[in-house]
PDB file of C-alpha atoms in Angstrom:
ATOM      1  CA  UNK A1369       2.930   0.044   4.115  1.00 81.00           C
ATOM      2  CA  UNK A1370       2.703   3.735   5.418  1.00 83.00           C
ATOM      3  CA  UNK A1371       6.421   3.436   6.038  1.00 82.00           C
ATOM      4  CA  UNK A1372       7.402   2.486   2.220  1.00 81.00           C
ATOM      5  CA  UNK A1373       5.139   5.115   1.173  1.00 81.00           C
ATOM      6  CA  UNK A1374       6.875   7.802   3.224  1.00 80.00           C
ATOM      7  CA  UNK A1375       9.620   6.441   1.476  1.00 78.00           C
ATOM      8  CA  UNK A1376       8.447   7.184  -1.817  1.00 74.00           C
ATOM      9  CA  UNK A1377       7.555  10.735  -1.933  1.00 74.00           C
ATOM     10  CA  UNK A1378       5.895  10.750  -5.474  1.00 80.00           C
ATOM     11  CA  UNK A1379       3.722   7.401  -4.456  1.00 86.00           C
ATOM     12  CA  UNK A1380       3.836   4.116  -5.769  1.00 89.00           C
ATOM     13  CA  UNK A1381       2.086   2.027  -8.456  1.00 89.00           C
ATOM     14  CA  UNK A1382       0.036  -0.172  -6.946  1.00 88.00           C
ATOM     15  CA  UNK A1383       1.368  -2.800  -8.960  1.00 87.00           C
ATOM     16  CA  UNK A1384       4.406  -2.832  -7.341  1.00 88.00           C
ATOM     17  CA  UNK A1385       2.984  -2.516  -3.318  1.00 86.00           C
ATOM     18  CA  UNK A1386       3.261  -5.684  -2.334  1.00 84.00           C
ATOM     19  CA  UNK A1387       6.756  -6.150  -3.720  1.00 83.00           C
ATOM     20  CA  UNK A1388       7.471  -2.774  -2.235  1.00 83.00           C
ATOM     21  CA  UNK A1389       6.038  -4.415   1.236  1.00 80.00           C
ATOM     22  CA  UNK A1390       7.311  -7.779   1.722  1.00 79.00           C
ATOM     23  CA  UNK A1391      10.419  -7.876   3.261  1.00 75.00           C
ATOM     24  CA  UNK A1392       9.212  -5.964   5.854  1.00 74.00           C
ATOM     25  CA  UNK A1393       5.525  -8.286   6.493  1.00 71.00           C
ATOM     26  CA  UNK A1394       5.800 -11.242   8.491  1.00 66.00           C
ATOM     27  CA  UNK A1395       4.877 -14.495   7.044  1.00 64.00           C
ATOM     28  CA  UNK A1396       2.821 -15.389   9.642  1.00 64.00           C
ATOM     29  CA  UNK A1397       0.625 -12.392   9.201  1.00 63.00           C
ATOM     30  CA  UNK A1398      -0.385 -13.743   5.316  1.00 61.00           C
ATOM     31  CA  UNK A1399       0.775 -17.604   5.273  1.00 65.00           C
ATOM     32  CA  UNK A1400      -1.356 -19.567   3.082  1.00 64.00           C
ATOM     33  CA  UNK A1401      -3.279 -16.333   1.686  1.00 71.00           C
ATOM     34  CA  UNK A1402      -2.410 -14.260  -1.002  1.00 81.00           C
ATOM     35  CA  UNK A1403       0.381 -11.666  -0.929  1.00 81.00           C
ATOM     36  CA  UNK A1404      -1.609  -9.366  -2.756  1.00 84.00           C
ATOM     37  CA  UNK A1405      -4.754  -9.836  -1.378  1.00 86.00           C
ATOM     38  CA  UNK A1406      -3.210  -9.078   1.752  1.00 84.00           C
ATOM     39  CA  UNK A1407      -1.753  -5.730   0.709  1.00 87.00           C
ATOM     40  CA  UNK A1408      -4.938  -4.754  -0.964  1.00 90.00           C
ATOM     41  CA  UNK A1409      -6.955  -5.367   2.010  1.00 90.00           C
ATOM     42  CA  UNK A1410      -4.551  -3.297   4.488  1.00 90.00           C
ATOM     43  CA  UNK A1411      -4.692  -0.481   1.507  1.00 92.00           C
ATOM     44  CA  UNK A1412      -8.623  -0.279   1.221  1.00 94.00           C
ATOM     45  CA  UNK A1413      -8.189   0.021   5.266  1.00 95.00           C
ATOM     46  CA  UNK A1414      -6.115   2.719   5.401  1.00 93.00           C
ATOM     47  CA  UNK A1415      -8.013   4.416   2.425  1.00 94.00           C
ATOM     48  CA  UNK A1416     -11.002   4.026   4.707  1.00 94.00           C
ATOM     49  CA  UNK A1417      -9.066   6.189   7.591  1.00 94.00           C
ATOM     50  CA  UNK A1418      -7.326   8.558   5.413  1.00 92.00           C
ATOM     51  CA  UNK A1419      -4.098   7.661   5.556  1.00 94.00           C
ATOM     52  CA  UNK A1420      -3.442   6.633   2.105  1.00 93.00           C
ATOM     53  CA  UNK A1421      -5.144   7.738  -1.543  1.00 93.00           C
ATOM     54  CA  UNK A1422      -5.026   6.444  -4.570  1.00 92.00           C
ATOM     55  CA  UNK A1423      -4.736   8.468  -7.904  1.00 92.00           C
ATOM     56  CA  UNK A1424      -4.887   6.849 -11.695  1.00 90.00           C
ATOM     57  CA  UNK A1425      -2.492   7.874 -14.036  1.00 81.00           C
ATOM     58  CA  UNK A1426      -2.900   6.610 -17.861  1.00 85.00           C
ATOM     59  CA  UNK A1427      -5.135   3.679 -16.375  1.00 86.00           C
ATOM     60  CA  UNK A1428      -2.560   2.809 -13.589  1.00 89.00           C
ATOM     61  CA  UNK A1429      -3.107   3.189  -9.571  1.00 90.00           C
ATOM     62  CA  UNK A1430      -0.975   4.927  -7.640  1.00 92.00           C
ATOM     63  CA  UNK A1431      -0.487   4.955  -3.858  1.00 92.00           C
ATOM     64  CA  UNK A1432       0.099   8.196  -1.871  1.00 91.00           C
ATOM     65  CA  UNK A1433       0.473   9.262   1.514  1.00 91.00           C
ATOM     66  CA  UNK A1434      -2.716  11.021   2.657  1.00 88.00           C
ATOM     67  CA  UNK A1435      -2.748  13.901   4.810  1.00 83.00           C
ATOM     68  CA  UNK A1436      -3.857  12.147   8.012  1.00 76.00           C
ATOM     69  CA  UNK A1437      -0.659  10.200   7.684  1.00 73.00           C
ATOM     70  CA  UNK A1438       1.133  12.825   9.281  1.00 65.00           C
TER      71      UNK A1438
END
């Protein structure tokens, strides 16, 4: 996740995250859980540790790099 953020300097919707994740999560990690669920979980984590905030633009979540990331 940090790495397809770092990819996308302006952030990404959170909508798209998951997409934006999956070919590079194994299926192991998620199989028989949800995709998204997964991805959210991860997020809130690296919320918690600084790594990643999110901003809202015209009711929509975005992703960014935070600056512990670095």
């Amino acid at each position: 996740m940090l790495r397809r953020l770092g990819d996308c300097g302006q952030g990404i919707a959170f909508a798209d995250l998951a997409d934006a994740c999956a070919e590079s999560l194994q299926t192991r990690l998620w199989d028989g859980a949800s995709l998204n669920w997964y991805v959210t979980s991860i997020k809130l984590d690296l919320e918690a540790r600084g790594l990643v905030y999110r901003t809202s633009r015209r009711g929509r979540q975005q992703v960014h790099l935070g600056p512990g990331a670095g």
